Amino acid sequence: QLHRSTDEAFPPTWTAMPSPSVVLTTSGYDHTIRFWEATSGICYRTLQYTESQVNRLEITPDKRHLAAAGNPHIKLYDVNSNNPQPVATFEGHTGNVTAVGFQKDSKWLYSGSEDGTVKIWDMRAPGCQREYESRASVNTVVLHPNQGELISGDQHGNIRVWDLTANSCSCELVPEVGTAVRSISVASDASLVVAANNHGTCYVWRLLRESTMATHFEPLHKLKAHNGYILKCLLSPDVQYLATASSDKTVKLWNLDGFKLEKELKGHQKWVWDCVFSVDAAYLVTASSDTTARLWDLSSGEAIRIYSGHQKAVVCCSLNDSASDQREEEQ
């Protein structure tokens, strides 16, 4: 029997495509942002983020820029250069920025903050373009695949849909009054939305489009996923699985067909704050207070890489290993 080369444990695109086909970054409380070679586990670039901890990282769909959400600013860095300085800073929030993400063509970004607001920023213009008032500390914001609605979750337990065309709140849900919504995930095919709270519960809804084009939530399932806090919930790109990361040091992988527990990922020594799937949903990267990030093979449930180098808690990670890259888009 032939021995498999070490590279064969990874998706072929991770080893065959020219750099930076896989962009993997982590950050947290040591004021650094680290870029990793996903397969080798080597850190090849470190950025200093001196003014605060970093709460959230997001890579643009075109892999050109990385947004780092701190307190109270968002900074945008070049992915493909060694420039240590941000290429843009978005100023306007007055508290911790807890959520950040991009429109699919990287034309604008959105954010949520403990200051109680959800904001939209133009990538090419200074200042905040729009602001929505949540009246409670915002913990999570996601963009609907239709690119026309933002869904936010806050400390008081409110989930709100912000209609970007009507420029107003089109829907409000409170699954558990007074229980903070920590994380929301919307399916890539817009079929489901999941909200995870501080009591270890996930609420799952079917998303239905009404004739008015407003999104309607139909309750589908209530999942008691963890005894501790759920810090992140994430639907897989193929909408087959739900990952939940928790203060109980584990990440659980749930099969959406029946919401059965598929895998329990054990290895982190402290809280697991963030997770992100590879584009083929075969791998998961996780970030933990134990100062490491890990790469899990979801078929085996084993950690196949540990990314070590941070001096303090790692609370956010971002991965973009999509096949499309700039060279294709520029042609």
mmCIF file of C-alpha atoms in Angstrom:
data_model
loop_
_atom_site.group_PDB
_atom_site.id
_atom_site.type_symbol
_atom_site.label_atom_id
_atom_site.label_comp_id
_atom_site.label_asym_id
_atom_site.label_seq_id
_atom_site.Cartn_x
_atom_site.Cartn_y
_atom_site.Cartn_z
ATOM 1 C CA GLN A 1 0.000 0.000 0.000
ATOM 2 C CA LEU A 2 1.329 3.417 -0.958
ATOM 3 C CA HIS A 3 1.868 5.925 1.785
ATOM 4 C CA ARG A 4 -0.182 9.056 1.298
ATOM 5 C CA SER A 5 1.835 12.228 1.136
ATOM 6 C CA THR A 6 1.079 14.663 3.951
ATOM 7 C CA ASP A 7 -0.516 17.102 1.511
ATOM 8 C CA GLU A 8 -3.237 14.636 0.619
ATOM 9 C CA ALA A 9 -4.936 15.270 3.949
ATOM 10 C CA PHE A 10 -5.898 18.690 2.617
ATOM 11 C CA PRO A 11 -8.245 19.808 -0.145
ATOM 12 C CA PRO A 12 -6.399 19.720 -3.494
ATOM 13 C CA THR A 13 -6.994 23.437 -4.000
ATOM 14 C CA TRP A 14 -5.073 24.196 -0.819
ATOM 15 C CA THR A 15 -1.853 22.743 -2.173
ATOM 16 C CA ALA A 16 -2.220 23.049 -5.940
ATOM 17 C CA MET A 17 -3.323 26.645 -6.355
ATOM 18 C CA PRO A 18 -0.916 29.559 -6.285
ATOM 19 C CA SER A 19 -0.744 31.648 -3.152
ATOM 20 C CA PRO A 20 -2.792 33.240 -1.710
ATOM 21 C CA SER A 21 -5.570 30.900 -2.820
ATOM 22 C CA VAL A 22 -6.117 30.151 0.869
ATOM 23 C CA VAL A 23 -6.219 33.122 3.210
ATOM 24 C CA LEU A 24 -6.356 32.156 6.889
ATOM 25 C CA THR A 25 -6.097 34.740 9.657
ATOM 26 C CA THR A 26 -6.516 34.805 13.427
ATOM 27 C CA SER A 27 -6.551 37.470 16.104
ATOM 28 C CA GLY A 28 -7.643 38.275 19.624
ATOM 29 C CA TYR A 29 -6.281 39.792 22.783
ATOM 30 C CA ASP A 30 -2.528 39.995 22.100
ATOM 31 C CA HIS A 31 -2.956 42.928 19.671
ATOM 32 C CA THR A 32 -1.676 40.965 16.681
ATOM 33 C CA ILE A 33 -3.289 39.611 13.531
ATOM 34 C CA ARG A 34 -1.592 36.502 12.167
ATOM 35 C CA PHE A 35 -1.669 35.101 8.632
ATOM 36 C CA TRP A 36 -1.112 31.327 8.403
ATOM 37 C CA GLU A 37 -0.136 28.831 5.772
ATOM 38 C CA ALA A 38 -3.151 26.595 6.260
ATOM 39 C CA THR A 39 -1.439 23.318 5.420
ATOM 40 C CA SER A 40 1.918 23.756 7.165
ATOM 41 C CA GLY A 41 0.696 25.722 10.180
ATOM 42 C CA ILE A 42 3.449 28.309 9.662
ATOM 43 C CA CYS A 43 2.679 31.949 10.452
ATOM 44 C CA TYR A 44 4.035 33.998 7.529
ATOM 45 C CA ARG A 45 2.854 37.497 8.431
ATOM 46 C CA THR A 46 2.010 39.343 11.650
ATOM 47 C CA LEU A 47 0.236 42.694 11.866
ATOM 48 C CA GLN A 48 0.255 44.839 14.991
ATOM 49 C CA TYR A 49 -3.179 46.100 16.054
ATOM 50 C CA THR A 50 -2.127 48.342 18.892
ATOM 51 C CA GLU A 51 -5.229 50.272 19.840
ATOM 52 C CA SER A 52 -7.405 47.409 21.141
ATOM 53 C CA GLN A 53 -8.120 43.715 21.035
ATOM 54 C CA VAL A 54 -9.543 42.389 17.760
ATOM 55 C CA ASN A 55 -13.064 40.998 18.086
ATOM 56 C CA ARG A 56 -13.791 39.871 14.560
ATOM 57 C CA LEU A 57 -11.984 39.253 11.258
ATOM 58 C CA GLU A 58 -13.451 39.025 7.779
ATOM 59 C CA ILE A 59 -11.752 38.521 4.413
ATOM 60 C CA THR A 60 -13.317 40.109 1.347
ATOM 61 C CA PRO A 61 -14.850 37.694 -1.177
ATOM 62 C CA ASP A 62 -12.137 38.707 -3.688
ATOM 63 C CA LYS A 63 -9.405 37.975 -1.103
ATOM 64 C CA ARG A 64 -7.859 41.434 -1.459
ATOM 65 C CA HIS A 65 -8.632 42.891 1.946
ATOM 66 C CA LEU A 66 -9.008 41.870 5.561
ATOM 67 C CA ALA A 67 -11.294 43.762 7.940
ATOM 68 C CA ALA A 68 -10.379 43.728 11.628
ATOM 69 C CA ALA A 69 -13.045 44.895 14.079
ATOM 70 C CA GLY A 70 -11.711 46.344 17.314
ATOM 71 C CA ASN A 71 -12.770 48.904 19.905
ATOM 72 C CA PRO A 72 -14.189 51.128 18.498
ATOM 73 C CA HIS A 73 -12.778 51.121 14.947
ATOM 74 C CA ILE A 74 -12.671 48.814 11.933
ATOM 75 C CA LYS A 75 -9.397 48.669 10.040
ATOM 76 C CA LEU A 76 -8.926 47.352 6.526
ATOM 77 C CA TYR A 77 -5.616 45.709 5.542
ATOM 78 C CA ASP A 78 -4.149 44.565 2.242
ATOM 79 C CA VAL A 79 -3.996 40.777 2.053
ATOM 80 C CA ASN A 80 -1.477 40.619 -0.803
ATOM 81 C CA SER A 81 1.215 42.990 0.424
ATOM 82 C CA ASN A 82 3.493 43.355 3.409
ATOM 83 C CA ASN A 83 2.128 46.799 4.223
ATOM 84 C CA PRO A 84 1.790 46.807 8.036
ATOM 85 C CA GLN A 85 -0.515 49.831 8.006
ATOM 86 C CA PRO A 86 -4.253 49.692 7.361
ATOM 87 C CA VAL A 87 -5.334 50.947 3.935
ATOM 88 C CA ALA A 88 -8.544 52.328 5.475
ATOM 89 C CA THR A 89 -10.024 52.944 8.910
ATOM 90 C CA PHE A 90 -13.773 53.105 9.500
ATOM 91 C CA GLU A 91 -14.582 55.399 12.416
ATOM 92 C CA GLY A 92 -18.056 55.994 13.812
ATOM 93 C CA HIS A 93 -18.834 53.309 16.352
ATOM 94 C CA THR A 94 -18.455 54.295 20.009
ATOM 95 C CA GLY A 95 -18.082 50.793 21.476
ATOM 96 C CA ASN A 96 -16.651 47.367 20.737
ATOM 97 C CA VAL A 97 -17.302 46.332 17.144
ATOM 98 C CA THR A 98 -18.646 42.785 17.435
ATOM 99 C CA ALA A 99 -19.592 42.018 13.829
ATOM 100 C CA VAL A 100 -18.212 42.835 10.409
ATOM 101 C CA GLY A 101 -18.854 41.497 6.918
ATOM 102 C CA PHE A 102 -18.858 42.342 3.223
ATOM 103 C CA GLN A 103 -21.328 42.605 0.396
ATOM 104 C CA LYS A 104 -20.614 39.890 -2.198
ATOM 105 C CA ASP A 105 -18.834 42.231 -4.623
ATOM 106 C CA SER A 106 -16.825 43.837 -1.800
ATOM 107 C CA LYS A 107 -18.456 47.209 -2.558
ATOM 108 C CA TRP A 108 -19.579 47.879 1.010
ATOM 109 C CA LEU A 109 -19.234 46.458 4.465
ATOM 110 C CA TYR A 110 -21.544 46.217 7.431
ATOM 111 C CA SER A 111 -20.855 46.178 11.145
ATOM 112 C CA GLY A 112 -22.522 45.840 14.526
ATOM 113 C CA SER A 113 -21.364 47.161 17.868
ATOM 114 C CA GLU A 114 -21.934 47.218 21.592
ATOM 115 C CA ASP A 115 -22.932 50.856 21.018
ATOM 116 C CA GLY A 116 -26.309 49.463 19.893
ATOM 117 C CA THR A 117 -25.999 50.251 16.200
ATOM 118 C CA VAL A 118 -25.683 48.417 12.910
ATOM 119 C CA LYS A 119 -23.788 50.450 10.316
ATOM 120 C CA ILE A 120 -23.092 50.263 6.577
ATOM 121 C CA TRP A 121 -19.871 51.667 5.101
ATOM 122 C CA ASP A 122 -18.864 52.261 1.494
ATOM 123 C CA MET A 123 -15.472 50.698 0.764
ATOM 124 C CA ARG A 124 -14.430 53.720 -1.328
ATOM 125 C CA ALA A 125 -15.898 56.608 0.679
ATOM 126 C CA PRO A 126 -15.188 57.881 4.184
ATOM 127 C CA GLY A 127 -17.769 57.816 6.943
ATOM 128 C CA CYS A 128 -20.787 55.687 7.714
ATOM 129 C CA GLN A 129 -23.410 55.581 4.947
ATOM 130 C CA ARG A 130 -26.303 54.207 6.997
ATOM 131 C CA GLU A 131 -27.084 53.424 10.614
ATOM 132 C CA TYR A 132 -29.758 51.298 12.270
ATOM 133 C CA GLU A 133 -30.531 51.577 15.978
ATOM 134 C CA SER A 134 -30.980 48.299 17.854
ATOM 135 C CA ARG A 135 -31.431 49.855 21.315
ATOM 136 C CA ALA A 136 -29.258 47.142 22.859
ATOM 137 C CA SER A 137 -25.676 45.965 22.492
ATOM 138 C CA VAL A 138 -25.376 44.206 19.107
ATOM 139 C CA ASN A 139 -23.540 40.871 19.275
ATOM 140 C CA THR A 140 -23.935 39.558 15.739
ATOM 141 C CA VAL A 141 -24.903 40.710 12.234
ATOM 142 C CA VAL A 142 -25.184 38.659 9.035
ATOM 143 C CA LEU A 143 -26.048 39.565 5.462
ATOM 144 C CA HIS A 144 -28.878 37.705 3.737
ATOM 145 C CA PRO A 145 -27.712 36.073 0.472
ATOM 146 C CA ASN A 146 -30.108 38.390 -1.388
ATOM 147 C CA GLN A 147 -27.718 41.214 -0.355
ATOM 148 C CA GLY A 148 -30.773 43.283 0.594
ATOM 149 C CA GLU A 149 -31.271 42.491 4.266
ATOM 150 C CA LEU A 150 -29.121 42.465 7.379
ATOM 151 C CA ILE A 151 -30.088 40.273 10.344
ATOM 152 C CA SER A 152 -28.847 41.346 13.779
ATOM 153 C CA GLY A 153 -28.960 39.807 17.245
ATOM 154 C CA ASP A 154 -28.518 41.728 20.489
ATOM 155 C CA GLN A 155 -27.896 41.461 24.199
ATOM 156 C CA HIS A 156 -31.606 41.746 25.069
ATOM 157 C CA GLY A 157 -32.496 38.744 22.910
ATOM 158 C CA ASN A 158 -33.875 40.635 19.914
ATOM 159 C CA ILE A 159 -33.379 39.461 16.334
ATOM 160 C CA ARG A 160 -34.114 42.132 13.774
ATOM 161 C CA VAL A 161 -34.195 42.132 9.978
ATOM 162 C CA TRP A 162 -33.088 45.428 8.445
ATOM 163 C CA ASP A 163 -34.473 45.952 4.945
ATOM 164 C CA LEU A 164 -31.835 47.905 3.046
ATOM 165 C CA THR A 165 -34.251 48.910 0.279
ATOM 166 C CA ALA A 166 -36.973 50.218 2.596
ATOM 167 C CA ASN A 167 -34.245 51.403 4.989
ATOM 168 C CA SER A 168 -36.153 50.132 8.013
ATOM 169 C CA CYS A 169 -36.664 47.195 10.363
ATOM 170 C CA SER A 170 -38.976 44.779 8.543
ATOM 171 C CA CYS A 171 -39.150 42.004 11.146
ATOM 172 C CA GLU A 172 -38.457 41.476 14.838
ATOM 173 C CA LEU A 173 -38.191 38.209 16.767
ATOM 174 C CA VAL A 174 -37.476 37.512 20.431
ATOM 175 C CA PRO A 175 -36.954 33.749 20.885
ATOM 176 C CA GLU A 176 -36.132 34.091 24.617
ATOM 177 C CA VAL A 177 -36.818 37.413 26.312
ATOM 178 C CA GLY A 178 -33.710 38.757 28.024
ATOM 179 C CA THR A 179 -31.397 35.963 26.832
ATOM 180 C CA ALA A 180 -28.613 37.433 24.716
ATOM 181 C CA VAL A 181 -28.407 36.294 21.087
ATOM 182 C CA ARG A 182 -24.690 35.622 20.581
ATOM 183 C CA SER A 183 -24.520 34.474 16.986
ATOM 184 C CA ILE A 184 -26.689 34.242 13.873
ATOM 185 C CA SER A 185 -26.059 32.287 10.686
ATOM 186 C CA VAL A 186 -28.070 32.338 7.472
ATOM 187 C CA ALA A 187 -27.873 29.514 4.941
ATOM 188 C CA SER A 188 -26.082 30.204 1.660
ATOM 189 C CA ASP A 189 -29.245 29.156 -0.215
ATOM 190 C CA ALA A 190 -31.394 31.372 2.061
ATOM 191 C CA SER A 191 -33.403 28.370 3.260
ATOM 192 C CA LEU A 192 -32.629 28.604 6.979
ATOM 193 C CA VAL A 193 -31.529 30.987 9.677
ATOM 194 C CA VAL A 194 -30.074 29.902 13.028
ATOM 195 C CA ALA A 195 -29.665 31.983 16.193
ATOM 196 C CA ALA A 196 -27.621 30.827 19.178
ATOM 197 C CA ASN A 197 -27.969 32.244 22.671
ATOM 198 C CA ASN A 198 -26.287 32.472 26.047
ATOM 199 C CA HIS A 199 -28.252 29.482 27.373
ATOM 200 C CA GLY A 200 -26.694 27.050 24.908
ATOM 201 C CA THR A 201 -29.794 26.923 22.711
ATOM 202 C CA CYS A 202 -30.069 27.266 18.939
ATOM 203 C CA TYR A 203 -33.302 28.386 17.335
ATOM 204 C CA VAL A 204 -33.759 27.371 13.724
ATOM 205 C CA TRP A 205 -36.253 28.927 11.311
ATOM 206 C CA ARG A 206 -37.178 28.292 7.719
ATOM 207 C CA LEU A 207 -36.889 31.467 5.696
ATOM 208 C CA LEU A 208 -39.880 32.134 3.499
ATOM 209 C CA ARG A 209 -40.289 34.931 0.992
ATOM 210 C CA GLU A 210 -43.710 36.520 1.060
ATOM 211 C CA SER A 211 -45.296 38.274 -1.907
ATOM 212 C CA THR A 212 -44.202 41.591 -0.421
ATOM 213 C CA MET A 213 -40.599 40.293 -0.670
ATOM 214 C CA ALA A 214 -40.258 40.589 3.106
ATOM 215 C CA THR A 215 -38.500 37.668 4.782
ATOM 216 C CA HIS A 216 -40.761 35.552 6.980
ATOM 217 C CA PHE A 217 -39.445 33.254 9.708
ATOM 218 C CA GLU A 218 -41.189 29.910 10.189
ATOM 219 C CA PRO A 219 -40.064 28.071 13.382
ATOM 220 C CA LEU A 220 -38.426 24.767 12.489
ATOM 221 C CA HIS A 221 -36.430 23.493 15.459
ATOM 222 C CA LYS A 222 -35.145 24.321 18.935
ATOM 223 C CA LEU A 223 -31.802 22.664 19.650
ATOM 224 C CA LYS A 224 -30.288 22.428 23.118
ATOM 225 C CA ALA A 225 -26.705 22.252 21.858
ATOM 226 C CA HIS A 226 -24.511 23.039 24.889
ATOM 227 C CA ASN A 227 -24.767 23.560 28.629
ATOM 228 C CA GLY A 228 -22.531 26.634 28.405
ATOM 229 C CA TYR A 229 -22.732 29.690 26.187
ATOM 230 C CA ILE A 230 -22.779 29.250 22.430
ATOM 231 C CA LEU A 231 -20.286 31.821 21.167
ATOM 232 C CA LYS A 232 -20.671 31.067 17.463
ATOM 233 C CA CYS A 233 -23.110 29.150 15.289
ATOM 234 C CA LEU A 234 -22.404 28.569 11.624
ATOM 235 C CA LEU A 235 -24.216 26.767 8.824
ATOM 236 C CA SER A 236 -21.929 24.906 6.416
ATOM 237 C CA PRO A 237 -21.597 26.210 2.833
ATOM 238 C CA ASP A 238 -23.458 23.144 1.514
ATOM 239 C CA VAL A 239 -26.231 23.619 4.127
ATOM 240 C CA GLN A 240 -25.800 20.072 5.432
ATOM 241 C CA TYR A 241 -24.396 20.870 8.879
ATOM 242 C CA LEU A 242 -24.510 23.336 11.734
ATOM 243 C CA ALA A 243 -21.397 24.011 13.824
ATOM 244 C CA THR A 244 -21.724 25.392 17.354
ATOM 245 C CA ALA A 245 -18.696 26.679 19.297
ATOM 246 C CA SER A 246 -19.033 26.983 23.043
ATOM 247 C CA SER A 247 -17.620 28.073 26.371
ATOM 248 C CA ASP A 248 -17.646 24.350 27.276
ATOM 249 C CA LYS A 249 -14.402 24.039 25.202
ATOM 250 C CA THR A 250 -16.034 21.985 22.455
ATOM 251 C CA VAL A 251 -17.382 22.515 18.974
ATOM 252 C CA LYS A 252 -20.310 20.361 17.947
ATOM 253 C CA LEU A 253 -21.279 19.461 14.407
ATOM 254 C CA TRP A 254 -24.993 18.828 13.869
ATOM 255 C CA ASN A 255 -26.585 17.164 10.866
ATOM 256 C CA LEU A 256 -29.403 19.406 9.646
ATOM 257 C CA ASP A 257 -31.284 16.289 8.599
ATOM 258 C CA GLY A 258 -32.909 15.614 11.963
ATOM 259 C CA PHE A 259 -30.499 17.817 13.965
ATOM 260 C CA LYS A 260 -28.540 14.811 15.178
ATOM 261 C CA LEU A 261 -25.093 15.279 16.711
ATOM 262 C CA GLU A 262 -22.621 14.209 14.031
ATOM 263 C CA LYS A 263 -19.274 15.019 15.696
ATOM 264 C CA GLU A 264 -17.969 16.585 18.886
ATOM 265 C CA LEU A 265 -14.625 18.324 18.335
ATOM 266 C CA LYS A 266 -12.576 18.081 21.525
ATOM 267 C CA GLY A 267 -9.065 19.408 22.060
ATOM 268 C CA HIS A 268 -9.275 23.084 22.945
ATOM 269 C CA GLN A 269 -8.446 23.766 26.584
ATOM 270 C CA LYS A 270 -10.590 26.886 26.994
ATOM 271 C CA TRP A 271 -13.578 28.660 25.434
ATOM 272 C CA VAL A 272 -14.025 28.323 21.665
ATOM 273 C CA TRP A 273 -15.046 31.717 20.290
ATOM 274 C CA ASP A 274 -15.172 31.360 16.537
ATOM 275 C CA CYS A 275 -15.237 28.855 13.711
ATOM 276 C CA VAL A 276 -15.261 28.888 9.927
ATOM 277 C CA PHE A 277 -15.815 26.127 7.353
ATOM 278 C CA SER A 278 -13.678 25.467 4.311
ATOM 279 C CA VAL A 279 -15.621 26.080 1.121
ATOM 280 C CA ASP A 280 -16.209 22.335 0.582
ATOM 281 C CA ALA A 281 -17.390 21.921 4.213
ATOM 282 C CA ALA A 282 -14.822 19.164 4.799
ATOM 283 C CA TYR A 283 -12.762 21.188 7.294
ATOM 284 C CA LEU A 284 -13.365 23.619 10.127
ATOM 285 C CA VAL A 285 -11.015 26.206 11.633
ATOM 286 C CA THR A 286 -11.644 27.157 15.283
ATOM 287 C CA ALA A 287 -10.300 29.897 17.576
ATOM 288 C CA SER A 288 -9.952 29.569 21.333
ATOM 289 C CA SER A 289 -8.946 31.330 24.542
ATOM 290 C CA ASP A 290 -6.255 28.648 24.879
ATOM 291 C CA THR A 291 -4.187 30.881 22.475
ATOM 292 C CA THR A 292 -4.471 28.462 19.544
ATOM 293 C CA ALA A 293 -6.521 27.982 16.415
ATOM 294 C CA ARG A 294 -7.104 24.488 15.085
ATOM 295 C CA LEU A 295 -7.923 22.899 11.747
ATOM 296 C CA TRP A 296 -10.302 19.948 12.040
ATOM 297 C CA ASP A 297 -10.918 17.209 9.523
ATOM 298 C CA LEU A 298 -14.679 16.816 9.879
ATOM 299 C CA SER A 299 -14.759 13.288 8.465
ATOM 300 C CA SER A 300 -12.627 12.051 11.383
ATOM 301 C CA GLY A 301 -13.353 14.763 13.957
ATOM 302 C CA GLU A 302 -9.611 15.133 14.556
ATOM 303 C CA ALA A 303 -7.529 18.299 14.701
ATOM 304 C CA ILE A 304 -4.933 17.942 11.926
ATOM 305 C CA ARG A 305 -3.207 21.310 12.474
ATOM 306 C CA ILE A 306 -2.675 23.552 15.483
ATOM 307 C CA TYR A 307 -1.834 27.191 14.756
ATOM 308 C CA SER A 308 0.344 28.330 17.672
ATOM 309 C CA GLY A 309 1.941 31.738 18.134
ATOM 310 C CA HIS A 310 -0.546 34.053 19.831
ATOM 311 C CA GLN A 311 0.300 35.052 23.391
ATOM 312 C CA LYS A 312 -3.285 35.542 24.580
ATOM 313 C CA ALA A 313 -6.820 34.399 23.779
ATOM 314 C CA VAL A 314 -7.648 33.913 20.098
ATOM 315 C CA VAL A 315 -11.256 35.015 19.673
ATOM 316 C CA CYS A 316 -11.651 35.289 15.901
ATOM 317 C CA CYS A 317 -10.575 33.526 12.737
ATOM 318 C CA SER A 318 -11.286 34.047 9.070
ATOM 319 C CA LEU A 319 -10.777 31.718 6.124
ATOM 320 C CA ASN A 320 -11.305 32.258 2.415
ATOM 321 C CA ASP A 321 -10.356 29.230 0.309
ATOM 322 C CA SER A 322 -12.893 29.791 -2.447
ATOM 323 C CA ALA A 323 -11.690 28.799 -5.897
ATOM 324 C CA SER A 324 -12.313 32.175 -7.509
ATOM 325 C CA ASP A 325 -9.432 34.572 -7.157
ATOM 326 C CA GLN A 326 -8.559 38.005 -8.455
ATOM 327 C CA ARG A 327 -6.798 36.834 -11.605
ATOM 328 C CA GLU A 328 -9.988 35.233 -12.871
ATOM 329 C CA GLU A 329 -12.146 38.216 -11.932
ATOM 330 C CA GLU A 330 -9.885 40.728 -13.645
ATOM 331 C CA GLN A 331 -10.069 39.028 -17.031
#
